[in-house]
Amino acid sequence: MVFKLFKTNPRQAAIDALYGRIVEASRQPALYAMHGIPDTTQGRFESLAMHVVLVLRRLRQLPPPAADVAQELVDTTFEQIEHAFREIGIGDTTVPKRMKAIAKSFYGRAERYDAGLDEESDGPLAVALARNILDSSEPAPGLAAYARAVEVALGRFDLDDLLGSGARGGQGTEPPLAPDPAAFARRAP
């Protein structure tokens, strides 16, 4: 554990850049304004979790070292969440309890979203997204269509594309990881 403090990860800049792109995708205004994700700390976590799960699914499809990148992405995600807790003043004794709850919540969502995405029908995914993200018993077909579109978009990325210029030591402009969520909003008749 102590030795981790002295190790440097040559990919960390690329992982940080990938995490930043995921955060950017998760904070697209249409997700909140048109899909009903609450613009709260919890709502932002839910959107972030959905997007991280989608990127992790893509990483599982790619050859090595994608599995290592996936673990590094999860580590970075949880480090950032822990940092955010500390920034808003959550005490040192409370943070580990909250992080344990967040991890349980994240992995539960990952399991449900994976199961929903593995189905041909959007129904199970729409129910899982509605229950977790919108805290609703009404399915969220627009959000399910968006999640599937993100998965399709990510399918065009190889590992270098995902890691972007961070993997090459540059600061380039990378293509977005996700399409515009407004295109998938379901409007009431």
PDB file of C-alpha atoms in Angstrom:
ATOM      1  CA  MET A   1       0.000   0.000   0.000  1.00  0.00           C
ATOM      2  CA  VAL A   2       2.756   2.460   0.964  1.00  0.00           C
ATOM      3  CA  PHE A   3       4.718   1.544  -2.152  1.00  0.00           C
ATOM      4  CA  LYS A   4       1.814   2.703  -4.320  1.00  0.00           C
ATOM      5  CA  LEU A   5       2.664   6.242  -3.228  1.00  0.00           C
ATOM      6  CA  PHE A   6       6.016   5.993  -4.991  1.00  0.00           C
ATOM      7  CA  LYS A   7       4.909   4.252  -8.171  1.00  0.00           C
ATOM      8  CA  THR A   8       3.981   6.209 -11.227  1.00  0.00           C
ATOM      9  CA  ASN A   9       1.550   4.905 -13.769  1.00  0.00           C
ATOM     10  CA  PRO A  10       2.699   5.832 -17.271  1.00  0.00           C
ATOM     11  CA  ARG A  11      -0.945   5.699 -18.405  1.00  0.00           C
ATOM     12  CA  GLN A  12      -2.334   7.888 -15.621  1.00  0.00           C
ATOM     13  CA  ALA A  13      -2.514  11.041 -17.763  1.00  0.00           C
ATOM     14  CA  ALA A  14      -4.465   9.092 -20.382  1.00  0.00           C
ATOM     15  CA  ILE A  15      -6.763   7.568 -17.728  1.00  0.00           C
ATOM     16  CA  ASP A  16      -7.379  11.037 -16.284  1.00  0.00           C
ATOM     17  CA  ALA A  17      -8.190  12.350 -19.771  1.00  0.00           C
ATOM     18  CA  LEU A  18     -10.580   9.448 -20.381  1.00  0.00           C
ATOM     19  CA  TYR A  19     -12.253  10.071 -17.031  1.00  0.00           C
ATOM     20  CA  GLY A  20     -12.616  13.753 -17.966  1.00  0.00           C
ATOM     21  CA  ARG A  21     -14.296  12.799 -21.249  1.00  0.00           C
ATOM     22  CA  ILE A  22     -16.674  10.501 -19.361  1.00  0.00           C
ATOM     23  CA  VAL A  23     -17.544  13.298 -16.933  1.00  0.00           C
ATOM     24  CA  GLU A  24     -18.143  15.604 -19.898  1.00  0.00           C
ATOM     25  CA  ALA A  25     -20.492  13.064 -21.491  1.00  0.00           C
ATOM     26  CA  SER A  26     -22.307  12.510 -18.199  1.00  0.00           C
ATOM     27  CA  ARG A  27     -22.951  16.220 -17.726  1.00  0.00           C
ATOM     28  CA  GLN A  28     -24.497  17.010 -21.085  1.00  0.00           C
ATOM     29  CA  PRO A  29     -27.354  19.428 -20.307  1.00  0.00           C
ATOM     30  CA  ALA A  30     -29.945  17.464 -22.315  1.00  0.00           C
ATOM     31  CA  LEU A  31     -29.562  14.505 -19.949  1.00  0.00           C
ATOM     32  CA  TYR A  32     -30.906  16.695 -17.173  1.00  0.00           C
ATOM     33  CA  ALA A  33     -33.271  18.984 -19.076  1.00  0.00           C
ATOM     34  CA  MET A  34     -34.807  16.465 -21.484  1.00  0.00           C
ATOM     35  CA  HIS A  35     -34.290  13.053 -19.885  1.00  0.00           C
ATOM     36  CA  GLY A  36     -35.188  14.103 -16.353  1.00  0.00           C
ATOM     37  CA  ILE A  37     -31.971  13.207 -14.568  1.00  0.00           C
ATOM     38  CA  PRO A  38     -32.057  15.304 -11.391  1.00  0.00           C
ATOM     39  CA  ASP A  39     -29.362  17.989 -11.417  1.00  0.00           C
ATOM     40  CA  THR A  40     -28.238  17.012  -7.930  1.00  0.00           C
ATOM     41  CA  THR A  41     -25.176  15.323  -6.499  1.00  0.00           C
ATOM     42  CA  GLN A  42     -27.014  11.993  -6.644  1.00  0.00           C
ATOM     43  CA  GLY A  43     -28.247  12.612 -10.201  1.00  0.00           C
ATOM     44  CA  ARG A  44     -24.750  13.472 -11.366  1.00  0.00           C
ATOM     45  CA  PHE A  45     -23.394  10.310  -9.732  1.00  0.00           C
ATOM     46  CA  GLU A  46     -26.075   8.253 -11.494  1.00  0.00           C
ATOM     47  CA  SER A  47     -25.242   9.754 -14.877  1.00  0.00           C
ATOM     48  CA  LEU A  48     -21.516   9.284 -14.263  1.00  0.00           C
ATOM     49  CA  ALA A  49     -22.048   5.661 -13.198  1.00  0.00           C
ATOM     50  CA  MET A  50     -24.047   4.904 -16.350  1.00  0.00           C
ATOM     51  CA  HIS A  51     -21.345   6.365 -18.587  1.00  0.00           C
ATOM     52  CA  VAL A  52     -18.497   4.630 -16.730  1.00  0.00           C
ATOM     53  CA  VAL A  53     -20.336   1.306 -17.050  1.00  0.00           C
ATOM     54  CA  LEU A  54     -20.715   1.850 -20.797  1.00  0.00           C
ATOM     55  CA  VAL A  55     -16.997   2.573 -21.208  1.00  0.00           C
ATOM     56  CA  LEU A  56     -16.110  -0.451 -19.061  1.00  0.00           C
ATOM     57  CA  ARG A  57     -18.271  -2.628 -21.319  1.00  0.00           C
ATOM     58  CA  ARG A  58     -16.266  -1.405 -24.312  1.00  0.00           C
ATOM     59  CA  LEU A  59     -12.966  -1.994 -22.551  1.00  0.00           C
ATOM     60  CA  ARG A  60     -13.984  -5.606 -21.834  1.00  0.00           C
ATOM     61  CA  GLN A  61     -14.278  -6.145 -25.593  1.00  0.00           C
ATOM     62  CA  LEU A  62     -10.768  -4.899 -26.346  1.00  0.00           C
ATOM     63  CA  PRO A  63      -7.451  -6.780 -26.181  1.00  0.00           C
ATOM     64  CA  PRO A  64      -4.832  -6.269 -23.444  1.00  0.00           C
ATOM     65  CA  PRO A  65      -4.018  -3.976 -21.795  1.00  0.00           C
ATOM     66  CA  ALA A  66      -7.688  -2.896 -21.856  1.00  0.00           C
ATOM     67  CA  ALA A  67      -8.498  -4.896 -18.704  1.00  0.00           C
ATOM     68  CA  ASP A  68      -5.766  -3.004 -16.851  1.00  0.00           C
ATOM     69  CA  VAL A  69      -7.115   0.276 -18.209  1.00  0.00           C
ATOM     70  CA  ALA A  70     -10.596  -0.688 -16.995  1.00  0.00           C
ATOM     71  CA  GLN A  71      -9.307  -1.256 -13.464  1.00  0.00           C
ATOM     72  CA  GLU A  72      -7.355   1.996 -13.565  1.00  0.00           C
ATOM     73  CA  LEU A  73     -10.496   3.805 -14.715  1.00  0.00           C
ATOM     74  CA  VAL A  74     -12.517   2.349 -11.831  1.00  0.00           C
ATOM     75  CA  ASP A  75      -9.746   3.318  -9.392  1.00  0.00           C
ATOM     76  CA  THR A  76      -9.646   6.859 -10.772  1.00  0.00           C
ATOM     77  CA  THR A  77     -13.436   7.160 -10.649  1.00  0.00           C
ATOM     78  CA  PHE A  78     -13.548   6.188  -6.989  1.00  0.00           C
ATOM     79  CA  GLU A  79     -10.571   8.402  -6.141  1.00  0.00           C
ATOM     80  CA  GLN A  80     -12.385  11.349  -7.719  1.00  0.00           C
ATOM     81  CA  ILE A  81     -15.604  10.576  -5.844  1.00  0.00           C
ATOM     82  CA  GLU A  82     -13.679  10.311  -2.569  1.00  0.00           C
ATOM     83  CA  HIS A  83     -11.936  13.606  -3.330  1.00  0.00           C
ATOM     84  CA  ALA A  84     -15.319  15.246  -3.982  1.00  0.00           C
ATOM     85  CA  PHE A  85     -16.640  13.972  -0.638  1.00  0.00           C
ATOM     86  CA  ARG A  86     -13.669  15.479   1.143  1.00  0.00           C
ATOM     87  CA  GLU A  87     -14.038  18.776  -0.747  1.00  0.00           C
ATOM     88  CA  ILE A  88     -17.635  19.176   0.414  1.00  0.00           C
ATOM     89  CA  GLY A  89     -16.542  18.638   3.999  1.00  0.00           C
ATOM     90  CA  ILE A  90     -17.413  15.024   4.711  1.00  0.00           C
ATOM     91  CA  GLY A  91     -15.182  13.970   7.602  1.00  0.00           C
ATOM     92  CA  ASP A  92     -12.400  11.411   7.500  1.00  0.00           C
ATOM     93  CA  THR A  93     -14.337   8.964   9.659  1.00  0.00           C
ATOM     94  CA  THR A  94     -17.423   9.089   7.429  1.00  0.00           C
ATOM     95  CA  VAL A  95     -15.737   8.908   4.012  1.00  0.00           C
ATOM     96  CA  PRO A  96     -14.885   5.171   4.141  1.00  0.00           C
ATOM     97  CA  LYS A  97     -18.499   4.289   5.002  1.00  0.00           C
ATOM     98  CA  ARG A  98     -19.791   6.434   2.168  1.00  0.00           C
ATOM     99  CA  MET A  99     -17.271   4.982  -0.264  1.00  0.00           C
ATOM    100  CA  LYS A 100     -18.321   1.450   0.662  1.00  0.00           C
ATOM    101  CA  ALA A 101     -21.953   2.368  -0.021  1.00  0.00           C
ATOM    102  CA  ILE A 102     -21.001   4.061  -3.309  1.00  0.00           C
ATOM    103  CA  ALA A 103     -19.012   1.004  -4.434  1.00  0.00           C
ATOM    104  CA  LYS A 104     -21.910  -1.327  -3.624  1.00  0.00           C
ATOM    105  CA  SER A 105     -24.286   0.994  -5.461  1.00  0.00           C
ATOM    106  CA  PHE A 106     -21.987   1.303  -8.487  1.00  0.00           C
ATOM    107  CA  TYR A 107     -21.405  -2.422  -8.890  1.00  0.00           C
ATOM    108  CA  GLY A 108     -25.112  -3.161  -8.453  1.00  0.00           C
ATOM    109  CA  ARG A 109     -25.944  -0.695 -11.191  1.00  0.00           C
ATOM    110  CA  ALA A 110     -23.209  -2.091 -13.425  1.00  0.00           C
ATOM    111  CA  GLU A 111     -24.702  -5.554 -13.074  1.00  0.00           C
ATOM    112  CA  ARG A 112     -28.242  -4.363 -13.878  1.00  0.00           C
ATOM    113  CA  TYR A 113     -27.152  -2.165 -16.798  1.00  0.00           C
ATOM    114  CA  ASP A 114     -25.039  -4.984 -18.229  1.00  0.00           C
ATOM    115  CA  ALA A 115     -28.001  -7.353 -18.009  1.00  0.00           C
ATOM    116  CA  GLY A 116     -30.297  -4.788 -19.639  1.00  0.00           C
ATOM    117  CA  LEU A 117     -27.847  -4.017 -22.429  1.00  0.00           C
ATOM    118  CA  ASP A 118     -27.388  -7.726 -23.104  1.00  0.00           C
ATOM    119  CA  GLU A 119     -31.128  -8.057 -23.822  1.00  0.00           C
ATOM    120  CA  GLU A 120     -32.447  -7.439 -27.332  1.00  0.00           C
ATOM    121  CA  SER A 121     -35.381  -5.428 -26.015  1.00  0.00           C
ATOM    122  CA  ASP A 122     -34.885  -2.035 -24.378  1.00  0.00           C
ATOM    123  CA  GLY A 123     -37.499  -2.900 -21.736  1.00  0.00           C
ATOM    124  CA  PRO A 124     -35.243  -4.258 -18.964  1.00  0.00           C
ATOM    125  CA  LEU A 125     -32.678  -1.510 -19.528  1.00  0.00           C
ATOM    126  CA  ALA A 126     -35.375   1.196 -19.516  1.00  0.00           C
ATOM    127  CA  VAL A 127     -36.691  -0.145 -16.201  1.00  0.00           C
ATOM    128  CA  ALA A 128     -33.215  -0.355 -14.610  1.00  0.00           C
ATOM    129  CA  LEU A 129     -32.267   3.155 -15.724  1.00  0.00           C
ATOM    130  CA  ALA A 130     -35.576   4.599 -14.538  1.00  0.00           C
ATOM    131  CA  ARG A 131     -35.340   2.936 -11.146  1.00  0.00           C
ATOM    132  CA  ASN A 132     -31.724   3.890 -10.499  1.00  0.00           C
ATOM    133  CA  ILE A 133     -31.275   7.211 -12.247  1.00  0.00           C
ATOM    134  CA  LEU A 134     -34.753   8.717 -12.163  1.00  0.00           C
ATOM    135  CA  ASP A 135     -36.030   6.975  -9.005  1.00  0.00           C
ATOM    136  CA  SER A 136     -39.156   6.112 -10.990  1.00  0.00           C
ATOM    137  CA  SER A 137     -41.204   2.996 -11.602  1.00  0.00           C
ATOM    138  CA  GLU A 138     -42.018   4.254 -15.101  1.00  0.00           C
ATOM    139  CA  PRO A 139     -39.557   2.934 -17.725  1.00  0.00           C
ATOM    140  CA  ALA A 140     -37.202   5.434 -19.354  1.00  0.00           C
ATOM    141  CA  PRO A 141     -37.171   4.419 -23.038  1.00  0.00           C
ATOM    142  CA  GLY A 142     -35.393   7.591 -24.146  1.00  0.00           C
ATOM    143  CA  LEU A 143     -32.593   7.047 -21.672  1.00  0.00           C
ATOM    144  CA  ALA A 144     -32.347   3.389 -22.731  1.00  0.00           C
ATOM    145  CA  ALA A 145     -32.122   4.433 -26.398  1.00  0.00           C
ATOM    146  CA  TYR A 146     -29.423   6.935 -25.467  1.00  0.00           C
ATOM    147  CA  ALA A 147     -27.423   4.301 -23.529  1.00  0.00           C
ATOM    148  CA  ARG A 148     -27.593   1.951 -26.509  1.00  0.00           C
ATOM    149  CA  ALA A 149     -26.459   4.764 -28.820  1.00  0.00           C
ATOM    150  CA  VAL A 150     -23.509   5.467 -26.525  1.00  0.00           C
ATOM    151  CA  GLU A 151     -22.609   1.780 -26.645  1.00  0.00           C
ATOM    152  CA  VAL A 152     -22.748   1.833 -30.459  1.00  0.00           C
ATOM    153  CA  ALA A 153     -20.614   4.994 -30.563  1.00  0.00           C
ATOM    154  CA  LEU A 154     -18.061   3.467 -28.190  1.00  0.00           C
ATOM    155  CA  GLY A 155     -17.921   0.396 -30.419  1.00  0.00           C
ATOM    156  CA  ARG A 156     -16.080   2.525 -32.967  1.00  0.00           C
ATOM    157  CA  PHE A 157     -13.289   3.327 -30.486  1.00  0.00           C
ATOM    158  CA  ASP A 158     -10.193   1.197 -30.041  1.00  0.00           C
ATOM    159  CA  LEU A 159      -8.045   1.517 -26.922  1.00  0.00           C
ATOM    160  CA  ASP A 160      -5.908   4.296 -28.383  1.00  0.00           C
ATOM    161  CA  ASP A 161      -9.054   6.221 -29.348  1.00  0.00           C
ATOM    162  CA  LEU A 162     -10.427   5.895 -25.821  1.00  0.00           C
ATOM    163  CA  LEU A 163      -7.186   6.962 -24.211  1.00  0.00           C
ATOM    164  CA  GLY A 164      -6.812   9.735 -26.759  1.00  0.00           C
ATOM    165  CA  SER A 165      -3.998  12.232 -26.760  1.00  0.00           C
ATOM    166  CA  GLY A 166      -3.332  11.504 -23.093  1.00  0.00           C
ATOM    167  CA  ALA A 167      -1.879   8.184 -24.241  1.00  0.00           C
ATOM    168  CA  ARG A 168       0.389   9.997 -26.663  1.00  0.00           C
ATOM    169  CA  GLY A 169       1.444  12.723 -24.244  1.00  0.00           C
ATOM    170  CA  GLY A 170      -0.434  15.442 -26.090  1.00  0.00           C
ATOM    171  CA  GLN A 171      -3.364  17.700 -25.360  1.00  0.00           C
ATOM    172  CA  GLY A 172      -5.460  17.230 -28.469  1.00  0.00           C
ATOM    173  CA  THR A 173      -9.156  17.602 -28.990  1.00  0.00           C
ATOM    174  CA  GLU A 174     -10.746  14.183 -28.744  1.00  0.00           C
ATOM    175  CA  PRO A 175     -14.062  13.164 -30.272  1.00  0.00           C
ATOM    176  CA  PRO A 176     -16.930  12.966 -27.787  1.00  0.00           C
ATOM    177  CA  LEU A 177     -17.617   9.563 -26.265  1.00  0.00           C
ATOM    178  CA  ALA A 178     -21.374   9.984 -26.501  1.00  0.00           C
ATOM    179  CA  PRO A 179     -23.920  11.375 -28.953  1.00  0.00           C
ATOM    180  CA  ASP A 180     -26.181  14.304 -28.143  1.00  0.00           C
ATOM    181  CA  PRO A 181     -28.790  12.967 -25.697  1.00  0.00           C
ATOM    182  CA  ALA A 182     -31.394  15.394 -27.047  1.00  0.00           C
ATOM    183  CA  ALA A 183     -31.795  13.151 -30.092  1.00  0.00           C
ATOM    184  CA  PHE A 184     -33.123  10.376 -27.844  1.00  0.00           C
ATOM    185  CA  ALA A 185     -35.509  12.332 -25.633  1.00  0.00           C
ATOM    186  CA  ARG A 186     -39.051  11.023 -25.744  1.00  0.00           C
ATOM    187  CA  ARG A 187     -41.542  13.812 -25.855  1.00  0.00           C
ATOM    188  CA  ALA A 188     -45.017  13.498 -24.452  1.00  0.00           C
ATOM    189  CA  PRO A 189     -47.754  13.338 -27.121  1.00  0.00           C
TER     190      PRO A 189
END
